[in-house]
PDB file of C-alpha atoms in Angstrom:
ATOM      1  CA  ASP A 222    -108.034  66.079-142.365  1.00  0.00           C
ATOM      2  CA  LEU A 223    -110.608  64.643-139.963  1.00  0.00           C
ATOM      3  CA  SER A 224    -114.354  64.994-139.936  1.00  0.00           C
ATOM      4  CA  ASP A 225    -115.990  66.221-136.728  1.00  0.00           C
ATOM      5  CA  ASP A 226    -117.034  62.649-135.851  1.00  0.00           C
ATOM      6  CA  GLU A 227    -113.548  61.277-136.496  1.00  0.00           C
ATOM      7  CA  ALA A 228    -111.986  64.038-134.411  1.00  0.00           C
ATOM      8  CA  PHE A 229    -114.428  63.286-131.582  1.00  0.00           C
ATOM      9  CA  ASP A 230    -113.603  59.568-131.668  1.00  0.00           C
ATOM     10  CA  LEU A 231    -109.867  60.285-131.665  1.00  0.00           C
ATOM     11  CA  THR A 232    -110.176  62.673-128.724  1.00  0.00           C
ATOM     12  CA  ILE A 233    -112.146  60.163-126.627  1.00  0.00           C
ATOM     13  CA  ILE A 234    -109.786  57.284-127.424  1.00  0.00           C
ATOM     14  CA  GLU A 235    -106.671  59.337-126.682  1.00  0.00           C
ATOM     15  CA  ASN A 236    -108.259  60.417-123.393  1.00  0.00           C
ATOM     16  CA  LEU A 237    -108.983  56.790-122.482  1.00  0.00           C
ATOM     17  CA  GLN A 238    -105.316  55.921-123.033  1.00  0.00           C
ATOM     18  CA  ARG A 239    -104.021  58.496-120.549  1.00  0.00           C
ATOM     19  CA  GLN A 240    -101.931  56.925-117.801  1.00  0.00           C
ATOM     20  CA  ASP A 241    -103.365  59.200-115.106  1.00  0.00           C
ATOM     21  CA  LEU A 242    -106.998  58.426-116.021  1.00  0.00           C
ATOM     22  CA  ASN A 243    -109.011  57.559-112.905  1.00  0.00           C
ATOM     23  CA  PRO A 244    -111.974  55.099-112.982  1.00  0.00           C
ATOM     24  CA  LEU A 245    -114.613  57.843-112.806  1.00  0.00           C
ATOM     25  CA  GLU A 246    -113.087  59.742-115.737  1.00  0.00           C
ATOM     26  CA  GLU A 247    -112.953  56.511-117.723  1.00  0.00           C
ATOM     27  CA  ALA A 248    -116.650  55.822-117.103  1.00  0.00           C
ATOM     28  CA  GLN A 249    -117.543  59.415-117.991  1.00  0.00           C
ATOM     29  CA  SER A 250    -115.616  59.118-121.278  1.00  0.00           C
ATOM     30  CA  PHE A 251    -117.507  55.926-122.100  1.00  0.00           C
ATOM     31  CA  LYS A 252    -120.792  57.709-121.426  1.00  0.00           C
ATOM     32  CA  GLN A 253    -119.791  60.731-123.512  1.00  0.00           C
ATOM     33  CA  PHE A 254    -118.921  58.464-126.452  1.00  0.00           C
ATOM     34  CA  LEU A 255    -122.216  56.550-126.280  1.00  0.00           C
ATOM     35  CA  GLU A 256    -124.279  59.720-125.944  1.00  0.00           C
ATOM     36  CA  LYS A 257    -122.631  61.090-129.082  1.00  0.00           C
ATOM     37  CA  ARG A 258    -122.399  57.940-131.186  1.00  0.00           C
ATOM     38  CA  GLY A 259    -125.403  55.999-129.901  1.00  0.00           C
ATOM     39  CA  ASP A 260    -125.788  53.046-127.571  1.00  0.00           C
ATOM     40  CA  ASP A 261    -125.022  50.549-130.345  1.00  0.00           C
ATOM     41  CA  ALA A 262    -121.503  51.993-130.644  1.00  0.00           C
ATOM     42  CA  ALA A 263    -120.396  50.296-127.408  1.00  0.00           C
ATOM     43  CA  GLY A 264    -119.121  47.272-129.307  1.00  0.00           C
ATOM     44  CA  ASP A 265    -117.083  49.419-131.691  1.00  0.00           C
ATOM     45  CA  LEU A 266    -115.490  51.341-128.816  1.00  0.00           C
ATOM     46  CA  ALA A 267    -114.747  48.095-126.983  1.00  0.00           C
ATOM     47  CA  ASP A 268    -112.872  46.754-130.028  1.00  0.00           C
ATOM     48  CA  ARG A 269    -110.870  49.967-130.399  1.00  0.00           C
ATOM     49  CA  ILE A 270    -109.598  50.106-126.817  1.00  0.00           C
ATOM     50  CA  GLY A 271    -109.355  46.368-126.088  1.00  0.00           C
ATOM     51  CA  VAL A 272    -112.019  45.843-123.424  1.00  0.00           C
ATOM     52  CA  SER A 273    -115.324  43.966-123.415  1.00  0.00           C
ATOM     53  CA  GLU A 274    -118.603  45.649-124.299  1.00  0.00           C
ATOM     54  CA  SER A 275    -119.942  44.549-120.906  1.00  0.00           C
ATOM     55  CA  TYR A 276    -117.060  46.387-119.193  1.00  0.00           C
ATOM     56  CA  ILE A 277    -118.123  49.638-120.866  1.00  0.00           C
ATOM     57  CA  ARG A 278    -121.840  49.262-120.211  1.00  0.00           C
ATOM     58  CA  ARG A 279    -121.434  48.316-116.552  1.00  0.00           C
ATOM     59  CA  ARG A 280    -119.190  51.279-115.829  1.00  0.00           C
ATOM     60  CA  VAL A 281    -121.553  53.671-117.544  1.00  0.00           C
ATOM     61  CA  ALA A 282    -124.412  52.234-115.462  1.00  0.00           C
ATOM     62  CA  VAL A 283    -122.788  53.146-112.120  1.00  0.00           C
ATOM     63  CA  LEU A 284    -122.776  56.826-113.141  1.00  0.00           C
ATOM     64  CA  ASP A 285    -126.472  56.903-112.152  1.00  0.00           C
ATOM     65  CA  LEU A 286    -125.420  56.636-108.494  1.00  0.00           C
ATOM     66  CA  PRO A 287    -125.479  59.805-106.323  1.00  0.00           C
ATOM     67  CA  GLN A 288    -122.436  62.088-106.522  1.00  0.00           C
ATOM     68  CA  PRO A 289    -121.071  61.278-103.017  1.00  0.00           C
ATOM     69  CA  ALA A 290    -120.639  57.647-104.096  1.00  0.00           C
ATOM     70  CA  LEU A 291    -118.938  58.622-107.357  1.00  0.00           C
ATOM     71  CA  LYS A 292    -116.630  61.107-105.616  1.00  0.00           C
ATOM     72  CA  ALA A 293    -115.591  58.445-103.099  1.00  0.00           C
ATOM     73  CA  TRP A 294    -114.815  56.137-106.035  1.00  0.00           C
ATOM     74  CA  GLN A 295    -112.764  58.862-107.674  1.00  0.00           C
ATOM     75  CA  ARG A 296    -110.790  59.384-104.442  1.00  0.00           C
ATOM     76  CA  GLY A 297    -110.113  55.662-104.164  1.00  0.00           C
ATOM     77  CA  GLN A 298    -112.231  55.290-101.009  1.00  0.00           C
ATOM     78  CA  MET A 299    -114.357  52.577-102.575  1.00  0.00           C
ATOM     79  CA  THR A 300    -114.033  50.144-105.444  1.00  0.00           C
ATOM     80  CA  TYR A 301    -116.147  49.428-108.491  1.00  0.00           C
ATOM     81  CA  GLY A 302    -117.388  46.351-106.600  1.00  0.00           C
ATOM     82  CA  HIS A 303    -118.869  48.646-103.944  1.00  0.00           C
ATOM     83  CA  LEU A 304    -120.654  50.636-106.646  1.00  0.00           C
ATOM     84  CA  GLU A 305    -122.179  47.525-108.183  1.00  0.00           C
ATOM     85  CA  GLN A 306    -123.609  46.593-104.790  1.00  0.00           C
ATOM     86  CA  LEU A 307    -124.967  50.127-104.286  1.00  0.00           C
ATOM     87  CA  ARG A 308    -126.592  49.927-107.723  1.00  0.00           C
ATOM     88  CA  ARG A 309    -128.890  47.283-106.288  1.00  0.00           C
ATOM     89  CA  LEU A 310    -130.560  50.034-104.247  1.00  0.00           C
ATOM     90  CA  LYS A 311    -132.921  52.800-105.330  1.00  0.00           C
ATOM     91  CA  ASP A 312    -133.363  54.732-102.079  1.00  0.00           C
ATOM     92  CA  LYS A 313    -130.875  57.634-102.102  1.00  0.00           C
ATOM     93  CA  LYS A 314    -130.887  57.984 -98.304  1.00  0.00           C
ATOM     94  CA  GLN A 315    -130.076  54.295 -97.912  1.00  0.00           C
ATOM     95  CA  ILE A 316    -127.261  54.613-100.460  1.00  0.00           C
ATOM     96  CA  ALA A 317    -125.877  57.693 -98.679  1.00  0.00           C
ATOM     97  CA  ARG A 318    -125.891  55.850 -95.352  1.00  0.00           C
ATOM     98  CA  PHE A 319    -123.935  52.937 -96.802  1.00  0.00           C
ATOM     99  CA  VAL A 320    -121.464  55.295 -98.501  1.00  0.00           C
ATOM    100  CA  ALA A 321    -120.808  56.949 -95.134  1.00  0.00           C
ATOM    101  CA  GLN A 322    -120.246  53.546 -93.531  1.00  0.00           C
ATOM    102  CA  ILE A 323    -117.821  52.517 -96.266  1.00  0.00           C
ATOM    103  CA  VAL A 324    -115.787  55.723 -96.098  1.00  0.00           C
ATOM    104  CA  HIS A 325    -115.913  56.530 -92.387  1.00  0.00           C
ATOM    105  CA  ARG A 326    -116.311  53.170 -90.651  1.00  0.00           C
ATOM    106  CA  ALA A 327    -114.899  53.171 -87.135  1.00  0.00           C
ATOM    107  CA  SER A 328    -114.551  50.485 -84.472  1.00  0.00           C
ATOM    108  CA  ASP A 329    -116.483  50.434 -81.187  1.00  0.00           C
ATOM    109  CA  ASP A 330    -113.552  52.007 -79.338  1.00  0.00           C
ATOM    110  CA  GLY A 331    -113.384  54.914 -81.781  1.00  0.00           C
ATOM    111  CA  GLY A 332    -110.428  53.582 -83.779  1.00  0.00           C
ATOM    112  CA  TRP A 333    -110.239  53.232 -87.533  1.00  0.00           C
ATOM    113  CA  GLU A 334    -111.140  49.800 -88.926  1.00  0.00           C
ATOM    114  CA  GLY A 335    -110.680  50.566 -92.597  1.00  0.00           C
ATOM    115  CA  ALA A 336    -113.243  50.621 -95.364  1.00  0.00           C
ATOM    116  CA  MET A 337    -116.149  48.202 -95.425  1.00  0.00           C
ATOM    117  CA  THR A 338    -115.369  45.388 -97.851  1.00  0.00           C
ATOM    118  CA  VAL A 339    -117.599  44.564-100.817  1.00  0.00           C
ATOM    119  CA  ARG A 340    -118.647  41.331 -99.096  1.00  0.00           C
ATOM    120  CA  GLU A 341    -119.550  43.230 -95.922  1.00  0.00           C
ATOM    121  CA  LEU A 342    -121.533  45.762 -97.940  1.00  0.00           C
ATOM    122  CA  LYS A 343    -123.478  43.001 -99.701  1.00  0.00           C
ATOM    123  CA  HIS A 344    -124.237  41.404 -96.343  1.00  0.00           C
ATOM    124  CA  GLY A 345    -125.393  44.749 -94.924  1.00  0.00           C
ATOM    125  CA  ILE A 346    -127.734  45.338 -97.861  1.00  0.00           C
ATOM    126  CA  ASP A 347    -129.121  41.797 -97.633  1.00  0.00           C
ATOM    127  CA  MET A 348    -129.755  42.159 -93.891  1.00  0.00           C
ATOM    128  CA  GLU A 349    -131.908  45.252 -94.515  1.00  0.00           C
ATOM    129  CA  SER A 350    -133.848  43.608 -97.328  1.00  0.00           C
ATOM    130  CA  PRO A 351    -137.109  41.737 -96.548  1.00  0.00           C
ATOM    131  CA  SER A 352    -137.440  38.195 -97.841  1.00  0.00           C
ATOM    132  CA  LEU A 353    -139.758  37.502-100.783  1.00  0.00           C
ATOM    133  CA  LYS A 354    -139.886  33.794-100.061  1.00  0.00           C
ATOM    134  CA  THR A 355    -143.327  34.289 -98.492  1.00  0.00           C
ATOM    135  CA  THR A 356    -145.311  37.529 -98.249  1.00  0.00           C
ATOM    136  CA  LEU A 357    -148.680  38.622 -96.901  1.00  0.00           C
ATOM    137  CA  PHE A 358    -149.483  40.420-100.136  1.00  0.00           C
ATOM    138  CA  ASP A 359    -149.838  39.036-103.665  1.00  0.00           C
ATOM    139  CA  GLN A 360    -146.428  39.501-105.321  1.00  0.00           C
ATOM    140  CA  LYS A 361    -147.857  39.173-108.825  1.00  0.00           C
ATOM    141  CA  LYS A 362    -150.365  41.983-108.268  1.00  0.00           C
ATOM    142  CA  ALA A 363    -147.681  44.123-106.608  1.00  0.00           C
ATOM    143  CA  GLY A 364    -145.393  43.678-109.625  1.00  0.00           C
ATOM    144  CA  CYS A 365    -142.613  42.032-107.616  1.00  0.00           C
ATOM    145  CA  ARG A 366    -141.889  39.321-110.185  1.00  0.00           C
ATOM    146  CA  GLN A 367    -140.449  41.761-112.745  1.00  0.00           C
ATOM    147  CA  CYS A 368    -139.310  44.509-110.365  1.00  0.00           C
ATOM    148  CA  TYR A 369    -135.700  45.737-110.525  1.00  0.00           C
ATOM    149  CA  SER A 370    -135.548  45.569-106.712  1.00  0.00           C
ATOM    150  CA  ASN A 371    -136.258  41.823-106.727  1.00  0.00           C
ATOM    151  CA  SER A 372    -132.896  40.141-106.086  1.00  0.00           C
ATOM    152  CA  SER A 373    -133.754  37.284-108.466  1.00  0.00           C
ATOM    153  CA  VAL A 374    -134.279  39.829-111.273  1.00  0.00           C
ATOM    154  CA  GLN A 375    -130.953  41.466-110.403  1.00  0.00           C
ATOM    155  CA  LYS A 376    -129.272  38.072-110.489  1.00  0.00           C
ATOM    156  CA  LYS A 377    -130.203  37.825-114.170  1.00  0.00           C
ATOM    157  CA  LEU A 378    -129.242  41.436-114.930  1.00  0.00           C
ATOM    158  CA  PHE A 379    -125.840  41.297-113.237  1.00  0.00           C
ATOM    159  CA  ALA A 380    -125.112  37.572-113.748  1.00  0.00           C
ATOM    160  CA  SER A 381    -124.313  37.540-110.036  1.00  0.00           C
ATOM    161  CA  ASP A 382    -123.892  34.656-107.618  1.00  0.00           C
ATOM    162  CA  GLU A 383    -126.888  35.779-105.547  1.00  0.00           C
ATOM    163  CA  ASP A 384    -128.173  32.995-103.278  1.00  0.00           C
ATOM    164  CA  ASP A 385    -131.646  31.474-103.517  1.00  0.00           C
ATOM    165  CA  ASN A 386    -133.048  33.547-100.647  1.00  0.00           C
ATOM    166  CA  ILE A 387    -134.932  36.034-102.810  1.00  0.00           C
ATOM    167  CA  LYS A 388    -135.153  39.495-101.269  1.00  0.00           C
ATOM    168  CA  CYS A 389    -136.789  42.848-101.899  1.00  0.00           C
ATOM    169  CA  LEU A 390    -134.156  45.557-102.101  1.00  0.00           C
ATOM    170  CA  ASN A 391    -136.731  48.324-101.738  1.00  0.00           C
ATOM    171  CA  PRO A 392    -137.914  48.084 -98.090  1.00  0.00           C
ATOM    172  CA  LYS A 393    -140.140  51.161 -98.461  1.00  0.00           C
ATOM    173  CA  CYS A 394    -142.101  49.600-101.308  1.00  0.00           C
ATOM    174  CA  TYR A 395    -142.299  46.288 -99.462  1.00  0.00           C
ATOM    175  CA  LYS A 396    -143.600  48.032 -96.333  1.00  0.00           C
ATOM    176  CA  GLN A 397    -146.203  49.919 -98.386  1.00  0.00           C
ATOM    177  CA  ASN A 398    -147.470  46.656 -99.897  1.00  0.00           C
ATOM    178  CA  VAL A 399    -147.725  45.082 -96.438  1.00  0.00           C
ATOM    179  CA  ASN A 400    -149.506  48.185 -95.153  1.00  0.00           C
ATOM    180  CA  ASN A 401    -152.016  48.155 -98.031  1.00  0.00           C
ATOM    181  CA  HIS A 402    -152.744  44.464 -97.562  1.00  0.00           C
ATOM    182  CA  LEU A 403    -153.289  44.813 -93.811  1.00  0.00           C
ATOM    183  CA  LEU A 404    -155.583  47.812 -94.259  1.00  0.00           C
ATOM    184  CA  SER A 405    -157.671  45.945 -96.826  1.00  0.00           C
ATOM    185  CA  HIS A 406    -157.998  42.726 -94.832  1.00  0.00           C
ATOM    186  CA  TRP A 407    -157.761  43.751 -91.185  1.00  0.00           C
ATOM    187  CA  GLU A 408    -161.424  43.607 -90.198  1.00  0.00           C
ATOM    188  CA  GLU A 409    -162.290  40.239 -91.724  1.00  0.00           C
ATOM    189  CA  GLU A 410    -158.953  38.406 -91.404  1.00  0.00           C
ATOM    190  CA  PHE A 411    -156.543  39.857 -88.855  1.00  0.00           C
ATOM    191  CA  LYS A 412    -158.777  41.424 -86.203  1.00  0.00           C
ATOM    192  CA  PRO A 413    -160.480  38.090 -85.394  1.00  0.00           C
ATOM    193  CA  GLN A 414    -157.058  36.449 -85.232  1.00  0.00           C
ATOM    194  CA  TYR A 415    -155.279  38.998 -83.029  1.00  0.00           C
ATOM    195  CA  GLY A 416    -158.170  40.711 -81.259  1.00  0.00           C
ATOM    196  CA  THR A 417    -156.731  44.197 -81.806  1.00  0.00           C
ATOM    197  CA  ASN A 418    -158.121  47.302 -83.479  1.00  0.00           C
ATOM    198  CA  GLY A 419    -155.291  47.982 -85.888  1.00  0.00           C
ATOM    199  CA  PHE A 420    -151.555  47.669 -86.409  1.00  0.00           C
ATOM    200  CA  VAL A 421    -148.358  49.671 -86.203  1.00  0.00           C
ATOM    201  CA  PHE A 422    -144.957  48.903 -87.684  1.00  0.00           C
ATOM    202  CA  GLU A 423    -142.230  48.219 -85.146  1.00  0.00           C
ATOM    203  CA  SER A 424    -139.932  50.759 -86.817  1.00  0.00           C
ATOM    204  CA  SER A 425    -142.460  53.511 -86.037  1.00  0.00           C
ATOM    205  CA  ILE A 426    -142.682  52.817 -82.312  1.00  0.00           C
ATOM    206  CA  ASP A 427    -141.239  54.915 -79.557  1.00  0.00           C
ATOM    207  CA  TRP A 428    -141.330  52.377 -76.764  1.00  0.00           C
ATOM    208  CA  SER A 429    -141.653  55.092 -74.124  1.00  0.00           C
ATOM    209  CA  ASP A 430    -145.168  55.722 -75.477  1.00  0.00           C
ATOM    210  CA  TYR A 431    -146.300  52.102 -75.559  1.00  0.00           C
ATOM    211  CA  GLU A 432    -146.783  49.282 -73.096  1.00  0.00           C
ATOM    212  CA  ARG A 433    -146.838  45.624 -73.970  1.00  0.00           C
ATOM    213  CA  ILE A 434    -149.848  43.740 -72.613  1.00  0.00           C
ATOM    214  CA  ASP A 435    -150.573  40.047 -72.171  1.00  0.00           C
ATOM    215  CA  LEU A 436    -152.754  38.100 -74.551  1.00  0.00           C
ATOM    216  CA  LYS A 437    -155.557  38.341 -71.989  1.00  0.00           C
ATOM    217  CA  ILE A 438    -156.990  41.699 -72.918  1.00  0.00           C
ATOM    218  CA  ARG A 439    -159.377  43.526 -70.615  1.00  0.00           C
ATOM    219  CA  ALA A 440    -162.820  44.387 -71.951  1.00  0.00           C
ATOM    220  CA  ALA A 441    -162.164  48.135 -71.779  1.00  0.00           C
ATOM    221  CA  CYS A 442    -158.981  47.775 -73.846  1.00  0.00           C
ATOM    222  CA  LYS A 443    -160.815  45.967 -76.638  1.00  0.00           C
ATOM    223  CA  LYS A 444    -162.668  49.194 -77.468  1.00  0.00           C
ATOM    224  CA  CYS A 445    -159.548  51.386 -77.533  1.00  0.00           C
ATOM    225  CA  ASP A 446    -158.066  52.433 -80.883  1.00  0.00           C
ATOM    226  CA  ARG A 447    -154.601  52.284 -79.283  1.00  0.00           C
ATOM    227  CA  LEU A 448    -154.895  48.523 -78.866  1.00  0.00           C
ATOM    228  CA  VAL A 449    -152.803  47.522 -81.864  1.00  0.00           C
ATOM    229  CA  THR A 450    -150.696  44.652 -83.157  1.00  0.00           C
ATOM    230  CA  ILE A 451    -147.003  45.328 -83.706  1.00  0.00           C
ATOM    231  CA  VAL A 452    -145.787  44.331 -87.166  1.00  0.00           C
ATOM    232  CA  ALA A 453    -142.074  43.450 -87.242  1.00  0.00           C
ATOM    233  CA  MET A 454    -140.145  43.794 -90.509  1.00  0.00           C
TER     234      MET A 454
END
């Protein structure tokens, strides 16, 4: 005779020992066990099935990713390594775009190149992430030092081999901090330096609506609110 808790444990453990268990089902079983028995039970489960506690916790953590990523993992279209890289991101649209690139990547001539590797995914994420080595805004006031999207914080969380080029993995937040700083300091600091009446981010520009002008600005232009400095990010 088994108690309800003992029967639950036995069911989960038997399920985890199935030969046809896919990685997503395994992670979901881990999560189900911890939700029932409490987060502290991870060590007990690890001992019972012969894996590390870290293995269980890290696979439960990837379940927070959007469903398209998890379904691609279930179908074998991406690896756990891909998911760990995607976990670095918070923007769901950015994650969805990378998932599409991983699953459907094609060559320039329209042929199939195969899935994006984990290394290529990491490089792609890093290329889209602004550097925190130097910033216009005060990182301490912005909360960057303890932020999950700070790559140096993630290095500690994931025990990764992240390089020393610290990056912000939340470009939207970074852009907002730059925007706020420029708005607050434009008149006294940046306008005298650049001689323009405002700024616009390069990503927002439709070049058919703008014309680049030389540093010698005509007197009439200096009064125009469309005389702006382009901020590249």
